[in-house]
Amino acid sequence: MGTIQYGNGEEIHIEDRALAHLKVVIATKLRRNESFTLSWRHPDGEPAGRSTIWLHPSIPLRFTFEAPEAPQLNPTWIQNLMHSASSTGGISLVDEMLDVPQEA
């Protein structure tokens, strides 16, 4: 389980693979000097519910991963997250959609 440390050091726990994909999208948006929201459902072991934060280039942000190696990224998932980041609702952390070949 990875973490995002945001602002005053509050830790947000997100599974490593999802966090790796989020990092790409968040870094891209912040590099463009764009602000947006990030919403997610609380993981198991935390109180039920969901949260949203406002991401802005001036607010300190740190990504920490449990695994030492970076996973192979899924371009389709990144594209879906980028699309949601540009919407009025901001990024909604959605489950990964795998490209599975269709049987003939």
mmCIF file with all atom_site columns, C-alpha atoms in Angstrom, residues 11-96:
data_model
loop_
_atom_site.group_PDB
_atom_site.id
_atom_site.type_symbol
_atom_site.label_atom_id
_atom_site.label_alt_id
_atom_site.label_comp_id
_atom_site.label_asym_id
_atom_site.label_entity_id
_atom_site.label_seq_id
_atom_site.pdbx_PDB_ins_code
_atom_site.Cartn_x
_atom_site.Cartn_y
_atom_site.Cartn_z
_atom_site.occupancy
_atom_site.B_iso_or_equiv
_atom_site.pdbx_formal_charge
_atom_site.auth_seq_id
_atom_site.auth_comp_id
_atom_site.auth_asym_id
_atom_site.auth_atom_id
_atom_site.pdbx_PDB_model_num
ATOM 1  C CA . GLU A 1 11 ? -1.269  10.457 4.432   1.00 0.00 ? 11 GLU A CA 1
ATOM 2  C CA . ILE A 1 12 ? -3.680  9.054  1.875   1.00 0.00 ? 12 ILE A CA 1
ATOM 3  C CA . HIS A 1 13 ? -3.344  5.279  1.427   1.00 0.00 ? 13 HIS A CA 1
ATOM 4  C CA . ILE A 1 14 ? -3.683  3.971  -2.117  1.00 0.00 ? 14 ILE A CA 1
ATOM 5  C CA . GLU A 1 15 ? -2.634  0.614  -3.567  1.00 0.00 ? 15 GLU A CA 1
ATOM 6  C CA . ASP A 1 16 ? 0.806   0.841  -5.259  1.00 0.00 ? 16 ASP A CA 1
ATOM 7  C CA . ARG A 1 17 ? -0.345  0.023  -8.795  1.00 0.00 ? 17 ARG A CA 1
ATOM 8  C CA . ALA A 1 18 ? -3.140  2.600  -8.711  1.00 0.00 ? 18 ALA A CA 1
ATOM 9  C CA . LEU A 1 19 ? -0.774  5.151  -7.150  1.00 0.00 ? 19 LEU A CA 1
ATOM 10 C CA . ALA A 1 20 ? 1.778   4.655  -9.949  1.00 0.00 ? 20 ALA A CA 1
ATOM 11 C CA . HIS A 1 21 ? -0.894  5.511  -12.517 1.00 0.00 ? 21 HIS A CA 1
ATOM 12 C CA . LEU A 1 22 ? -2.205  8.437  -10.478 1.00 0.00 ? 22 LEU A CA 1
ATOM 13 C CA . LYS A 1 23 ? 1.325   9.826  -10.144 1.00 0.00 ? 23 LYS A CA 1
ATOM 14 C CA . VAL A 1 24 ? 1.652   10.093 -13.935 1.00 0.00 ? 24 VAL A CA 1
ATOM 15 C CA . VAL A 1 25 ? -1.684  11.894 -14.276 1.00 0.00 ? 25 VAL A CA 1
ATOM 16 C CA . ILE A 1 26 ? -1.172  14.195 -11.270 1.00 0.00 ? 26 ILE A CA 1
ATOM 17 C CA . ALA A 1 27 ? 2.370   15.129 -12.331 1.00 0.00 ? 27 ALA A CA 1
ATOM 18 C CA . THR A 1 28 ? 1.182   15.893 -15.859 1.00 0.00 ? 28 THR A CA 1
ATOM 19 C CA . LYS A 1 29 ? -1.635  18.158 -14.650 1.00 0.00 ? 29 LYS A CA 1
ATOM 20 C CA . LEU A 1 30 ? 0.523   19.966 -12.081 1.00 0.00 ? 30 LEU A CA 1
ATOM 21 C CA . ARG A 1 31 ? 3.360   20.417 -14.604 1.00 0.00 ? 31 ARG A CA 1
ATOM 22 C CA . ARG A 1 32 ? 0.791   22.261 -16.750 1.00 0.00 ? 32 ARG A CA 1
ATOM 23 C CA . ASN A 1 33 ? 0.021   24.420 -13.687 1.00 0.00 ? 33 ASN A CA 1
ATOM 24 C CA . GLU A 1 34 ? -3.538  23.041 -13.574 1.00 0.00 ? 34 GLU A CA 1
ATOM 25 C CA . SER A 1 35 ? -5.523  22.584 -10.346 1.00 0.00 ? 35 SER A CA 1
ATOM 26 C CA . PHE A 1 36 ? -8.127  19.820 -9.955  1.00 0.00 ? 36 PHE A CA 1
ATOM 27 C CA . THR A 1 37 ? -9.733  17.478 -7.437  1.00 0.00 ? 37 THR A CA 1
ATOM 28 C CA . LEU A 1 38 ? -8.937  13.851 -6.638  1.00 0.00 ? 38 LEU A CA 1
ATOM 29 C CA . SER A 1 39 ? -11.648 11.587 -5.192  1.00 0.00 ? 39 SER A CA 1
ATOM 30 C CA . TRP A 1 40 ? -11.362 8.014  -3.930  1.00 0.00 ? 40 TRP A CA 1
ATOM 31 C CA . ARG A 1 41 ? -13.154 5.430  -1.818  1.00 0.00 ? 41 ARG A CA 1
ATOM 32 C CA . HIS A 1 42 ? -11.537 4.659  1.515   1.00 0.00 ? 42 HIS A CA 1
ATOM 33 C CA . PRO A 1 43 ? -9.593  1.372  1.427   1.00 0.00 ? 43 PRO A CA 1
ATOM 34 C CA . ASP A 1 44 ? -10.421 -1.628 3.593   1.00 0.00 ? 44 ASP A CA 1
ATOM 35 C CA . GLY A 1 45 ? -9.273  -1.142 7.169   1.00 0.00 ? 45 GLY A CA 1
ATOM 36 C CA . GLU A 1 46 ? -10.236 2.555  7.218   1.00 0.00 ? 46 GLU A CA 1
ATOM 37 C CA . PRO A 1 47 ? -13.623 4.039  8.111   1.00 0.00 ? 47 PRO A CA 1
ATOM 38 C CA . ALA A 1 48 ? -16.086 3.540  5.243   1.00 0.00 ? 48 ALA A CA 1
ATOM 39 C CA . GLY A 1 49 ? -16.677 6.454  2.920   1.00 0.00 ? 49 GLY A CA 1
ATOM 40 C CA . ARG A 1 50 ? -14.925 8.533  0.312   1.00 0.00 ? 50 ARG A CA 1
ATOM 41 C CA . SER A 1 51 ? -12.779 11.638 0.257   1.00 0.00 ? 51 SER A CA 1
ATOM 42 C CA . THR A 1 52 ? -11.894 14.453 -2.133  1.00 0.00 ? 52 THR A CA 1
ATOM 43 C CA . ILE A 1 53 ? -8.877  16.770 -2.041  1.00 0.00 ? 53 ILE A CA 1
ATOM 44 C CA . TRP A 1 54 ? -8.002  19.845 -4.072  1.00 0.00 ? 54 TRP A CA 1
ATOM 45 C CA . LEU A 1 55 ? -4.643  19.487 -5.844  1.00 0.00 ? 55 LEU A CA 1
ATOM 46 C CA . HIS A 1 56 ? -2.749  22.668 -6.641  1.00 0.00 ? 56 HIS A CA 1
ATOM 47 C CA . PRO A 1 57 ? 0.844   23.133 -7.868  1.00 0.00 ? 57 PRO A CA 1
ATOM 48 C CA . SER A 1 58 ? 1.783   25.180 -4.772  1.00 0.00 ? 58 SER A CA 1
ATOM 49 C CA . ILE A 1 59 ? 0.776   22.504 -2.234  1.00 0.00 ? 59 ILE A CA 1
ATOM 50 C CA . PRO A 1 60 ? 3.564   20.032 -1.292  1.00 0.00 ? 60 PRO A CA 1
ATOM 51 C CA . LEU A 1 61 ? 2.967   16.490 -2.529  1.00 0.00 ? 61 LEU A CA 1
ATOM 52 C CA . ARG A 1 62 ? 4.934   13.259 -2.036  1.00 0.00 ? 62 ARG A CA 1
ATOM 53 C CA . PHE A 1 63 ? 4.302   9.773  -3.419  1.00 0.00 ? 63 PHE A CA 1
ATOM 54 C CA . THR A 1 64 ? 5.661   6.817  -1.417  1.00 0.00 ? 64 THR A CA 1
ATOM 55 C CA . PHE A 1 65 ? 5.490   3.269  -2.735  1.00 0.00 ? 65 PHE A CA 1
ATOM 56 C CA . GLU A 1 66 ? 5.744   0.043  -0.767  1.00 0.00 ? 66 GLU A CA 1
ATOM 57 C CA . ALA A 1 67 ? 7.236   -1.900 -3.690  1.00 0.00 ? 67 ALA A CA 1
ATOM 58 C CA . PRO A 1 68 ? 10.785  -0.927 -4.745  1.00 0.00 ? 68 PRO A CA 1
ATOM 59 C CA . GLU A 1 69 ? 10.112  -1.581 -8.455  1.00 0.00 ? 69 GLU A CA 1
ATOM 60 C CA . ALA A 1 70 ? 7.734   0.473  -10.596 1.00 0.00 ? 70 ALA A CA 1
ATOM 61 C CA . PRO A 1 71 ? 4.937   -1.552 -12.233 1.00 0.00 ? 71 PRO A CA 1
ATOM 62 C CA . GLN A 1 72 ? 4.361   -1.662 -15.965 1.00 0.00 ? 72 GLN A CA 1
ATOM 63 C CA . LEU A 1 73 ? 1.834   1.084  -16.688 1.00 0.00 ? 73 LEU A CA 1
ATOM 64 C CA . ASN A 1 74 ? -1.470  0.586  -18.491 1.00 0.00 ? 74 ASN A CA 1
ATOM 65 C CA . PRO A 1 75 ? -1.851  3.418  -21.062 1.00 0.00 ? 75 PRO A CA 1
ATOM 66 C CA . THR A 1 76 ? -5.633  2.924  -21.239 1.00 0.00 ? 76 THR A CA 1
ATOM 67 C CA . TRP A 1 77 ? -6.004  3.411  -17.485 1.00 0.00 ? 77 TRP A CA 1
ATOM 68 C CA . ILE A 1 78 ? -3.818  6.538  -17.621 1.00 0.00 ? 78 ILE A CA 1
ATOM 69 C CA . GLN A 1 79 ? -5.935  7.872  -20.484 1.00 0.00 ? 79 GLN A CA 1
ATOM 70 C CA . ASN A 1 80 ? -9.158  7.236  -18.519 1.00 0.00 ? 80 ASN A CA 1
ATOM 71 C CA . LEU A 1 81 ? -7.733  8.977  -15.447 1.00 0.00 ? 81 LEU A CA 1
ATOM 72 C CA . MET A 1 82 ? -6.523  11.936 -17.573 1.00 0.00 ? 82 MET A CA 1
ATOM 73 C CA . HIS A 1 83 ? -9.985  12.238 -19.105 1.00 0.00 ? 83 HIS A CA 1
ATOM 74 C CA . SER A 1 84 ? -11.605 12.350 -15.658 1.00 0.00 ? 84 SER A CA 1
ATOM 75 C CA . ALA A 1 85 ? -8.978  14.843 -14.447 1.00 0.00 ? 85 ALA A CA 1
ATOM 76 C CA . SER A 1 86 ? -10.107 17.246 -17.156 1.00 0.00 ? 86 SER A CA 1
ATOM 77 C CA . SER A 1 87 ? -13.782 16.909 -16.242 1.00 0.00 ? 87 SER A CA 1
ATOM 78 C CA . THR A 1 88 ? -15.642 19.177 -13.838 1.00 0.00 ? 88 THR A CA 1
ATOM 79 C CA . GLY A 1 89 ? -15.639 16.389 -11.221 1.00 0.00 ? 89 GLY A CA 1
ATOM 80 C CA . GLY A 1 90 ? -11.851 15.934 -11.294 1.00 0.00 ? 90 GLY A CA 1
ATOM 81 C CA . ILE A 1 91 ? -10.046 12.609 -11.017 1.00 0.00 ? 91 ILE A CA 1
ATOM 82 C CA . SER A 1 92 ? -12.126 9.760  -9.699  1.00 0.00 ? 92 SER A CA 1
ATOM 83 C CA . LEU A 1 93 ? -9.908  6.837  -8.864  1.00 0.00 ? 93 LEU A CA 1
ATOM 84 C CA . VAL A 1 94 ? -11.565 4.049  -10.841 1.00 0.00 ? 94 VAL A CA 1
ATOM 85 C CA . ASP A 1 95 ? -10.540 0.404  -11.081 1.00 0.00 ? 95 ASP A CA 1
ATOM 86 C CA . GLU A 1 96 ? -8.165  -0.581 -13.828 1.00 0.00 ? 96 GLU A CA 1
#
